Short mmCIF file of C-alpha atoms and ligand atoms in Angstrom, two decimals:
data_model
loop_
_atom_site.label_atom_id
_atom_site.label_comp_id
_atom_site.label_asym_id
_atom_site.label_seq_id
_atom_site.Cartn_x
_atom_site.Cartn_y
_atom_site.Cartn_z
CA UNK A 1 101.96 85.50 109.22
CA UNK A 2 103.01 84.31 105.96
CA UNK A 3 101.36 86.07 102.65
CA UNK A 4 101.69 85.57 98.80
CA UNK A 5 100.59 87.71 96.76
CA UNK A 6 100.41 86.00 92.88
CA UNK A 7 100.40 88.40 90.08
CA UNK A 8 102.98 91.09 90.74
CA UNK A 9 103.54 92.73 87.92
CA UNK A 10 101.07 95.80 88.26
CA UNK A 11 98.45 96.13 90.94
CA UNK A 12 99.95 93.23 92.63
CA UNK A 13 102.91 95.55 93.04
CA UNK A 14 100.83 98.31 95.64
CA UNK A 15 99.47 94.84 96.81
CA UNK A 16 103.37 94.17 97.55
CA UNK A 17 103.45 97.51 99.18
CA UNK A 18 100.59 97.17 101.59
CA UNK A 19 101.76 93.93 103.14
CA UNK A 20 105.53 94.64 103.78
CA UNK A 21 103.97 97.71 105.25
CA UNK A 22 101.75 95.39 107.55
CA UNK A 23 103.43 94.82 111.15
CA UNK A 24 102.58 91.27 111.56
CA UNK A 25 103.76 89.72 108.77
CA UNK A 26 106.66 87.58 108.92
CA UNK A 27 107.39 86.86 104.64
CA UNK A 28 106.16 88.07 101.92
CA UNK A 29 106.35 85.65 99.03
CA UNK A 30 105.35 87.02 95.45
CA UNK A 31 104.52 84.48 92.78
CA UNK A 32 103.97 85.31 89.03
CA UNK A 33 104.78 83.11 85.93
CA UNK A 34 106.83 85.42 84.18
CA UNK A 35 110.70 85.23 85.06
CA UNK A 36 111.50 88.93 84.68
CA UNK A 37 109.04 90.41 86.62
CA UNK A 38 109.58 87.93 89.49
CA UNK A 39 113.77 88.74 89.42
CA UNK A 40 112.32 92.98 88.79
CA UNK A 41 109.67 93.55 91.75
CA UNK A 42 111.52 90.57 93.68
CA UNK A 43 114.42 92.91 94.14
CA UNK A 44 112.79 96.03 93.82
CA UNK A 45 110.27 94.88 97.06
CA UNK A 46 113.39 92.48 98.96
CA UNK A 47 110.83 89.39 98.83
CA UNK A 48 111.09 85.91 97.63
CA UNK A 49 109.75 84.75 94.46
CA UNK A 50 108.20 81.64 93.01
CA UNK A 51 106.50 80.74 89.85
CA UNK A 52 103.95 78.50 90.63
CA UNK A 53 100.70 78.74 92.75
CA UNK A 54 100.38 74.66 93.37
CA UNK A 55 104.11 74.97 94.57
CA UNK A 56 103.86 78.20 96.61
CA UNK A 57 100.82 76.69 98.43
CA UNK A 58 102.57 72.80 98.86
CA UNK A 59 106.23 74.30 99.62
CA UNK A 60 105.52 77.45 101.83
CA UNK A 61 102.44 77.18 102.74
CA UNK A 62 101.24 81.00 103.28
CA UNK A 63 98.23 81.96 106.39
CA UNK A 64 96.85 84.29 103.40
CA UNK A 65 96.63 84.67 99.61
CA UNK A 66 96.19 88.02 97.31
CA UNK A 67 95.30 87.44 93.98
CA UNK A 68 96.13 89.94 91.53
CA UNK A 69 96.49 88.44 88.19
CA UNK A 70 94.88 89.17 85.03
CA UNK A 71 91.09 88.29 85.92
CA UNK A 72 90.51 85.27 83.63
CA UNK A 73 93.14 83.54 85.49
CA UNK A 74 91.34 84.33 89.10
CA UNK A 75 88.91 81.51 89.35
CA UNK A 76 92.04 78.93 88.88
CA UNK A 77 94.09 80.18 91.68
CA UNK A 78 91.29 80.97 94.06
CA UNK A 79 89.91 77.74 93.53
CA UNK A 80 93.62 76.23 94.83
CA UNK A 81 93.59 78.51 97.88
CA UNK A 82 89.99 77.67 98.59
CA UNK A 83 90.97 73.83 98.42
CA UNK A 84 93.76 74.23 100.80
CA UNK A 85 91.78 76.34 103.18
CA UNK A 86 93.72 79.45 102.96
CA UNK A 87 92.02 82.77 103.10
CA UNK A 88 92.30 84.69 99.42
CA UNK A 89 91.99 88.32 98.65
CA UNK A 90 91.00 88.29 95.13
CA UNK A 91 91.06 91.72 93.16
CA UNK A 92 88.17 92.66 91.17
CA UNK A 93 86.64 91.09 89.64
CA UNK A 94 85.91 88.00 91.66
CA UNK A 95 86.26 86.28 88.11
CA UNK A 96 85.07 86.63 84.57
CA UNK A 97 82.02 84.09 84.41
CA UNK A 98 79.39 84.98 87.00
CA UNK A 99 78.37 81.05 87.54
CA UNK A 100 81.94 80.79 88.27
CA UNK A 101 82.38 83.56 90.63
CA UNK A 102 78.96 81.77 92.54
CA UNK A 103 80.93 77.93 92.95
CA UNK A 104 83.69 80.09 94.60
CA UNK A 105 81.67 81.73 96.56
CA UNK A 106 79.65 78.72 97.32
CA UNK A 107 83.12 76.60 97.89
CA UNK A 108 84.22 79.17 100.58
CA UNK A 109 81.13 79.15 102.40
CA UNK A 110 81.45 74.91 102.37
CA UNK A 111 84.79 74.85 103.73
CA UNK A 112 84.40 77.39 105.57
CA UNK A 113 87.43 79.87 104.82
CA UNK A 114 87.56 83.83 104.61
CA UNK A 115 86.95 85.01 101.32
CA UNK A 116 87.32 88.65 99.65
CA UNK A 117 87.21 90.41 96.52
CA UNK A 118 89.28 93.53 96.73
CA UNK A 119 86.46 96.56 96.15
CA UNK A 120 88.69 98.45 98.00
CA UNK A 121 86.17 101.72 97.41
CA UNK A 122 84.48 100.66 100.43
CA UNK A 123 87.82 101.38 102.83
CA UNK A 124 88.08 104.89 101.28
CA UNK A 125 88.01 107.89 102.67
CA UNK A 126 86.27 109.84 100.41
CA UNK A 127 83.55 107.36 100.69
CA UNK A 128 83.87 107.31 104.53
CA UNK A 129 83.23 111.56 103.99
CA UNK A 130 79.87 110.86 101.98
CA UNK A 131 78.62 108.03 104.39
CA UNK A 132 78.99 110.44 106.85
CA UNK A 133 76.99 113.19 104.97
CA UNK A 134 74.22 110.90 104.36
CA UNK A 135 74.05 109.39 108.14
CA UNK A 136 73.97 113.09 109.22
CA UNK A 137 71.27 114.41 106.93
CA UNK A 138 73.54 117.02 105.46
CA UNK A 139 72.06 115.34 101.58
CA UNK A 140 68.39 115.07 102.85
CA UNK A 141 67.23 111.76 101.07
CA UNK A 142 69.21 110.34 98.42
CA UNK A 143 68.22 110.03 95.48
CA UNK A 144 70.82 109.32 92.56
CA UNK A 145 74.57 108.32 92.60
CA UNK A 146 75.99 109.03 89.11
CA UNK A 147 79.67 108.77 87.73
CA UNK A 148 81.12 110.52 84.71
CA UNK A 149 84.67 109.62 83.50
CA UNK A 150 85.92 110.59 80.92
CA UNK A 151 89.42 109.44 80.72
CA UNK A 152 90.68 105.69 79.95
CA UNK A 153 93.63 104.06 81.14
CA UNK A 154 97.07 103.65 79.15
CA UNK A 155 97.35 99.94 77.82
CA UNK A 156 98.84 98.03 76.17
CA UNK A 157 97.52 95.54 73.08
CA UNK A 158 96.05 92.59 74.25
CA UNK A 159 95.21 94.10 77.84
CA UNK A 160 91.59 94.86 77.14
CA UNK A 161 91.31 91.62 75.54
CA UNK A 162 87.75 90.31 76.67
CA UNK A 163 89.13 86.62 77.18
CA UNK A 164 91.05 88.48 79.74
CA UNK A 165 88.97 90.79 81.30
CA UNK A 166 85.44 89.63 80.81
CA UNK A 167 83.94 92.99 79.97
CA UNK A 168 83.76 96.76 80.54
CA UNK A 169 81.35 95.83 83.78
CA UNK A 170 83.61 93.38 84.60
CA UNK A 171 86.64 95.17 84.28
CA UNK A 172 86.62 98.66 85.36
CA UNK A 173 82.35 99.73 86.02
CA UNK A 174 82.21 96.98 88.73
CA UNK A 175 83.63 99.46 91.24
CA UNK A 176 80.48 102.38 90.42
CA UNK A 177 77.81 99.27 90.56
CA UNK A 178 79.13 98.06 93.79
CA UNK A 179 79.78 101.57 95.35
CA UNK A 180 76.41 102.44 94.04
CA UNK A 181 74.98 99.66 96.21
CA UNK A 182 76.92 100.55 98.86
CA UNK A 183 74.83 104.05 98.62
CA UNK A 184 71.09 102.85 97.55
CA UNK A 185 71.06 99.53 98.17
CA UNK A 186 69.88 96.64 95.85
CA UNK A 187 69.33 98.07 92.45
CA UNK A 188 66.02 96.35 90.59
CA UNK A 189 66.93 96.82 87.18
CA UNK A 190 69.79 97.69 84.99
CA UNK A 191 70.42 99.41 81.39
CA UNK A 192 73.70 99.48 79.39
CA UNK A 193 74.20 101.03 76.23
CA UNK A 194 77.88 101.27 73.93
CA UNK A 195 78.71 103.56 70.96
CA UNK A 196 81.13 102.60 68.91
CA UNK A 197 84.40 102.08 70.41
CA UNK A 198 87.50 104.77 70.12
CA UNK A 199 90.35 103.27 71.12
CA UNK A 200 91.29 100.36 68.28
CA UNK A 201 92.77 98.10 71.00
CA UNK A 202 89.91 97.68 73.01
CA UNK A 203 88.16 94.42 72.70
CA UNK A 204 85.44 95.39 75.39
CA UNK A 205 82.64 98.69 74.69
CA UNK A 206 84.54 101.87 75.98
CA UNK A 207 81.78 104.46 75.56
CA UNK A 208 79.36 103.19 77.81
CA UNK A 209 76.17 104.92 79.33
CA UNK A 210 73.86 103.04 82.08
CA UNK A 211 71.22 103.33 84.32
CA UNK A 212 70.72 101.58 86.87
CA UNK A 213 67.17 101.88 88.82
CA UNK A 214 66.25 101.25 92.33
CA UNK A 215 63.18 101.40 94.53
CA UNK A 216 61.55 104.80 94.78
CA UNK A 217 62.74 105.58 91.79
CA UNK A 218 66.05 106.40 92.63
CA UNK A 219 68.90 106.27 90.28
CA UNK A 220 72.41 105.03 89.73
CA UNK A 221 73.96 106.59 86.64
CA UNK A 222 76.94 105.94 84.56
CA UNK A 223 78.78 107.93 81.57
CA UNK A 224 82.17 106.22 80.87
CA UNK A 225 83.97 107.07 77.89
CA UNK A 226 87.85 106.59 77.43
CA UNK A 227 89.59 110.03 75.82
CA UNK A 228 93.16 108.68 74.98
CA UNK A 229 93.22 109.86 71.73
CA UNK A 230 96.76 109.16 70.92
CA UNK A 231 95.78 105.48 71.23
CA UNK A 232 93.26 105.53 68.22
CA UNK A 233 95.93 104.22 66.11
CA UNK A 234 97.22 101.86 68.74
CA UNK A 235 100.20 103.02 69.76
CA UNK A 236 101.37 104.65 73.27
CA UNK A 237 103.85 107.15 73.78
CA UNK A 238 104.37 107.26 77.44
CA UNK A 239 105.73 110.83 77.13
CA UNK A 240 102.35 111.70 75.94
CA UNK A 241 100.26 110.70 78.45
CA UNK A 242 98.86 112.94 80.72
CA UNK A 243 95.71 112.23 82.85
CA UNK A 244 93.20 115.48 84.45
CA UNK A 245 91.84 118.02 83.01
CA UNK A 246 94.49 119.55 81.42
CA UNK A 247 93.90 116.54 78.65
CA UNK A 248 90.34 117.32 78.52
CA UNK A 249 89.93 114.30 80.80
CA UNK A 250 86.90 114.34 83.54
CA UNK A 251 86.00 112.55 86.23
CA UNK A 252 83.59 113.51 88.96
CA UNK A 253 81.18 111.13 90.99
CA UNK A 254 77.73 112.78 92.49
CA UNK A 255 76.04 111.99 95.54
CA UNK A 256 72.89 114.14 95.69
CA UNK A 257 69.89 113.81 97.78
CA UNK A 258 67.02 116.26 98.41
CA UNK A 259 68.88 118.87 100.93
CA UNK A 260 72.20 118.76 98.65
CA UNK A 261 74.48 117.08 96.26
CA UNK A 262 77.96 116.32 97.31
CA UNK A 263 80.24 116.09 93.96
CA UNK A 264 83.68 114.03 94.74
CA UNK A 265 86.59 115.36 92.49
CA UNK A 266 89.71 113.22 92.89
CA UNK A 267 92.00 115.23 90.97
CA UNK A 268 91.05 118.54 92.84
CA UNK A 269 90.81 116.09 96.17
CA UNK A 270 87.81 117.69 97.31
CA UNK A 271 84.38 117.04 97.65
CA UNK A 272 81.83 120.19 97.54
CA UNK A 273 78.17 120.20 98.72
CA UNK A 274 76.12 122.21 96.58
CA UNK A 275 72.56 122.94 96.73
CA UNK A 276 70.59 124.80 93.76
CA UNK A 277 68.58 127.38 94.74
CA UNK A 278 65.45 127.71 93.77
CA UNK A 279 64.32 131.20 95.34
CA UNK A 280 67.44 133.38 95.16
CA UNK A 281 68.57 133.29 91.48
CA UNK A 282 68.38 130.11 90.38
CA UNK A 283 71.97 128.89 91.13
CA UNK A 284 73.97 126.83 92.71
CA UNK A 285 75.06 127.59 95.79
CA UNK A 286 78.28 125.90 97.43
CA UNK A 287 77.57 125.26 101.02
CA UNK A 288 80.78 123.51 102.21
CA UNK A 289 84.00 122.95 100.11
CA UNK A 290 85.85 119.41 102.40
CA UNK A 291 89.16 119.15 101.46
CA UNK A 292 90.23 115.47 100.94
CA UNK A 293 94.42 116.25 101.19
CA UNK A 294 93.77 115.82 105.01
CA UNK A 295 91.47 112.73 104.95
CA UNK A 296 93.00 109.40 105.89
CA UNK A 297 92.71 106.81 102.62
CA UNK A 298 91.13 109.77 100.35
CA UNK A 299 93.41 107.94 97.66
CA UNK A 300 90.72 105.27 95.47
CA UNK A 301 93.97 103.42 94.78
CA UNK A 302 94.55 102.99 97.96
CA UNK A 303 95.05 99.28 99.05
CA UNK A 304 96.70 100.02 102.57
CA UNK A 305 93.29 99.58 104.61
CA UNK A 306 91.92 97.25 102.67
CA UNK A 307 94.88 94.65 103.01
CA UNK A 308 95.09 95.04 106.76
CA UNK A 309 92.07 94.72 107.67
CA UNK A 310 91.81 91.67 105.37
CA UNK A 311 95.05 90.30 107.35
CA UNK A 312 93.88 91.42 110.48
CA UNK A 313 90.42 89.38 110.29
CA UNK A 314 92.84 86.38 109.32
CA UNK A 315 94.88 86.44 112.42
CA UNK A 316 92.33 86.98 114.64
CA UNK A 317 89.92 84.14 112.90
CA UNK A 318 87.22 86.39 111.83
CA UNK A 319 85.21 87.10 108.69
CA UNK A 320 86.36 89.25 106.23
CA UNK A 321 84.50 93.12 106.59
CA UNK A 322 83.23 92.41 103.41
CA UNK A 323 82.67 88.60 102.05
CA UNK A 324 82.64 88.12 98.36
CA UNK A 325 79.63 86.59 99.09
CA UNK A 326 78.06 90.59 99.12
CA UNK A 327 80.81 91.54 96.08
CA UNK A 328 79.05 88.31 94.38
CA UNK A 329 75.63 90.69 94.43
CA UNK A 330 77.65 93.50 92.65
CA UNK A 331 79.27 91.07 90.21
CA UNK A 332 75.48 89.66 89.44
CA UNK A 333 74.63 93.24 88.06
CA UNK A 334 77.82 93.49 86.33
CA UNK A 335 76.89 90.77 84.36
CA UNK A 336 73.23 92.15 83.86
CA UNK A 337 74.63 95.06 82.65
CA UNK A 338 77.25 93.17 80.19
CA UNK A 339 73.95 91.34 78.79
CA UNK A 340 72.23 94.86 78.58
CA UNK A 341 75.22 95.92 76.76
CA UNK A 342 74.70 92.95 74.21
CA UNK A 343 70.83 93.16 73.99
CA UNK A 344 71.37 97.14 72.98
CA UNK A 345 70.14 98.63 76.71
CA UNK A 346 67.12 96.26 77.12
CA UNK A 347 66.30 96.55 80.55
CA UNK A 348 67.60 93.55 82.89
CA UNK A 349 65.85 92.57 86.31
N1 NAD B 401 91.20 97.52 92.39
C1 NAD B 401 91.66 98.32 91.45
O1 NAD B 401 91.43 99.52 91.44
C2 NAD B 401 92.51 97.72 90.37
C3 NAD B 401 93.32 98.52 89.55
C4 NAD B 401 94.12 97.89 88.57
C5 NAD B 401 94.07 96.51 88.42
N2 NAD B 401 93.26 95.77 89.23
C6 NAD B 401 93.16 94.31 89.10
O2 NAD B 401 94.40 93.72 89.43
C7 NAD B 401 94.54 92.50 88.69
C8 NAD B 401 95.86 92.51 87.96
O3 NAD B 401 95.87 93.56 87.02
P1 NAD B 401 97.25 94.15 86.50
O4 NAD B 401 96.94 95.35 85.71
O5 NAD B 401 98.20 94.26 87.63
O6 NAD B 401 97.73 92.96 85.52
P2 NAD B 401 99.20 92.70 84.95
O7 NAD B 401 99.03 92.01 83.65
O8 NAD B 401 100.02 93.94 85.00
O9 NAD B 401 99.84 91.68 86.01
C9 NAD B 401 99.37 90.39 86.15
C10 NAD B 401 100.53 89.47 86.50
O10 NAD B 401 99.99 88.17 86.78
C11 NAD B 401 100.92 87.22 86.29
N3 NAD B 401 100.23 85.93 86.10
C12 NAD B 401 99.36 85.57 85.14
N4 NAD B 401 98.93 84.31 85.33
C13 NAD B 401 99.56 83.86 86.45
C14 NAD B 401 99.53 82.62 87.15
N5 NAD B 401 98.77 81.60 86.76
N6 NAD B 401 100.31 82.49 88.25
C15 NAD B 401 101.09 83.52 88.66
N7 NAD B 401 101.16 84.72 88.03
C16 NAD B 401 100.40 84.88 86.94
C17 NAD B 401 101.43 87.81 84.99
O11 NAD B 401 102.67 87.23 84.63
C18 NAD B 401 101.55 89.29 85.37
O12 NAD B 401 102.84 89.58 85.85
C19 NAD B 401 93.32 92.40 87.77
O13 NAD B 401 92.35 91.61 88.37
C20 NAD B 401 92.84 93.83 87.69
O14 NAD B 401 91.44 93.93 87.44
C21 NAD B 401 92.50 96.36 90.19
#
């Protein structure tokens, strides 16, 4: 098997990773524009290099493509692979125009080739952990999947650009509105609200809350805010960035249903199931403390399963696991909540 991966400058990098780590691949091409980080991760990874996508697909002619450029440049090079009826792993998200991200989809389908947009939340194990507490009753019903993160990424100017990344949904809350499927289902409505942004560089909202409401009443909330604060004046000193708690950073996702709530904390790698109790003295009680250090794929950055299994379903001729065709339904609420975000939280169906 022969795989590219375009883009290897960040992400694209672990990308790198996970496919020379793959036992069935036979070269591992990396493509990017830019001439210094092609002769930098090209050494640093032993692969070949190439700059352009037309000539890496006429020249070499790879079984599989992973996409992992900046996301306004996605639809272009997916679009090539599509044509030439390679199969593409695209990182998230599938593209930055949702009638866009529906032709590819659509193309795909046509041709037919395999087609996936790299959630990789759905190969974790920490997800894998909650399934399992839900399919074995431990949560009772569920009944609301929330996130709160409060911590941004370092970047640099021009990164959160929105003719580059489409969007807070787009960019970074697409993985909590397509895990949150993953838990509840189709959501029928969606809310978005921004306050005024705090870091100067961001083009896109970055102090976001939403809602999103599904049948029964059940919830999916979100509280995103970026606390960088050494970036309010635009400038990053890597020395100075630290990421947990210990920066007042936060990040905890909740699972609760009516026997329990599991709370996932990836810093702590751990998820505890606690239960309030109503007749003893009004507390919560922790019923089970799992530790994630000896779960397989606990790491959300993890690419490793997602990337075989892709490449797997290629040799063998299958489908991917997970189509973009079902990341296209996450990416429709992403841009429901973007409009939300624009319409100051009017509720989108
Ligand atoms: N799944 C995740 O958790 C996760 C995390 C981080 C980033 N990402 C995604 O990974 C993608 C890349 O993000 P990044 O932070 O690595 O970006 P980056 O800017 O660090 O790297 C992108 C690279 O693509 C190259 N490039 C741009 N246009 C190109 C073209 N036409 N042909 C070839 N190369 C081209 C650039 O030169 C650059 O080296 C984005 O879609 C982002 O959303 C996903």
């Amino acid at each position: 098997m022969r795989i590219a991966v375009v883009g290897i400058r960040g992400h694209g990098r672990s990308h790198l990773a996970a496919v020379k780590d793959w036992p069935k691949a036979t070269s591992v091409v990396g493509c990017d524009l830019d001439a210094g980080v092609r002769a930098q991760v090209g050494a640093e990874f032993g692969v070949e290099t190439c700059a352009d996508v037309d000539a890496l697909i006429r020249d070499r002619r790879p079984d599989a493509i992973i996409v992992a450029t900046p996301p306004s440049v996605h639809a272009t090079i997916v679009r090539v692979a599509i044509a030439a009826g390679i199969p593409v792993l695209v990182e998230k998200p599938i593209c930055t125009d949702l009638a866009e991200a529906e032709e590819l989809v659509e193309l795909a389908r046509a041709r037919p080739v395999g087609f996936q947009c790299a959630f990789q939340l759905r190969y974790s194990g920490y997800v894998a952990v909650i399934d399992d507490l839900i399919a074995r009753g431990e949560l009772g019903t569920v009944t609301h999947a929330g996130l709160v993160q409060l911590s941004g990424p370092a970047t640099e100017p021009g990164y959160m650009a929105r003719s580059r990344v489409g969007g807070i949904f787009y960019e970074k809350l697409c993985h909590q509105v397509d895990l949150f499927r993953h838990f509840l289902g189709e959501p029928q409505r969606i809310m978005a609200v921004a306050a005024p942004n705090s870091l100067t560089q961001y083009e896109i909202a970055d102090n976001v809350h939403a809602v999103l409401a599904f049948p029964g009443g059940r919830l999916g909330t979100i509280r995103f805010e970026t606390r960088r604060s050494f970036q309010v004046d635009g400038t990053v000193s890597p020395e100075r960035i630290i990421e947990g708690p210990e920066a007042g950073h936060f990040y905890e996702l909740v699972v609760t249903g009516d026997r329990g709530t599991a709370v996932y904390d990836p810093w702590q790698k751990r998820i505890d199931i606690v239960r309030f109790n109503h007749r003893r003295d009004h507390r919560s009680e922790l019923v089970r403390r799992i530790d994630l250090n000896h779960v397989a794929g606990a790491d959300p950055y993890d690419l490793r399963a997602q990337d075989h299994d892709f490449l797997d379903r290629v040799t063998s001729g299958r489908s991917p696991r997970f189509p973009a065709a079902d990341a296209l339904a996450s990416m429709q609420w992403v841009d429901r909540a973007e409009r939300s975000l624009r319409e100051h939280g009017a509720w989108i169906s």
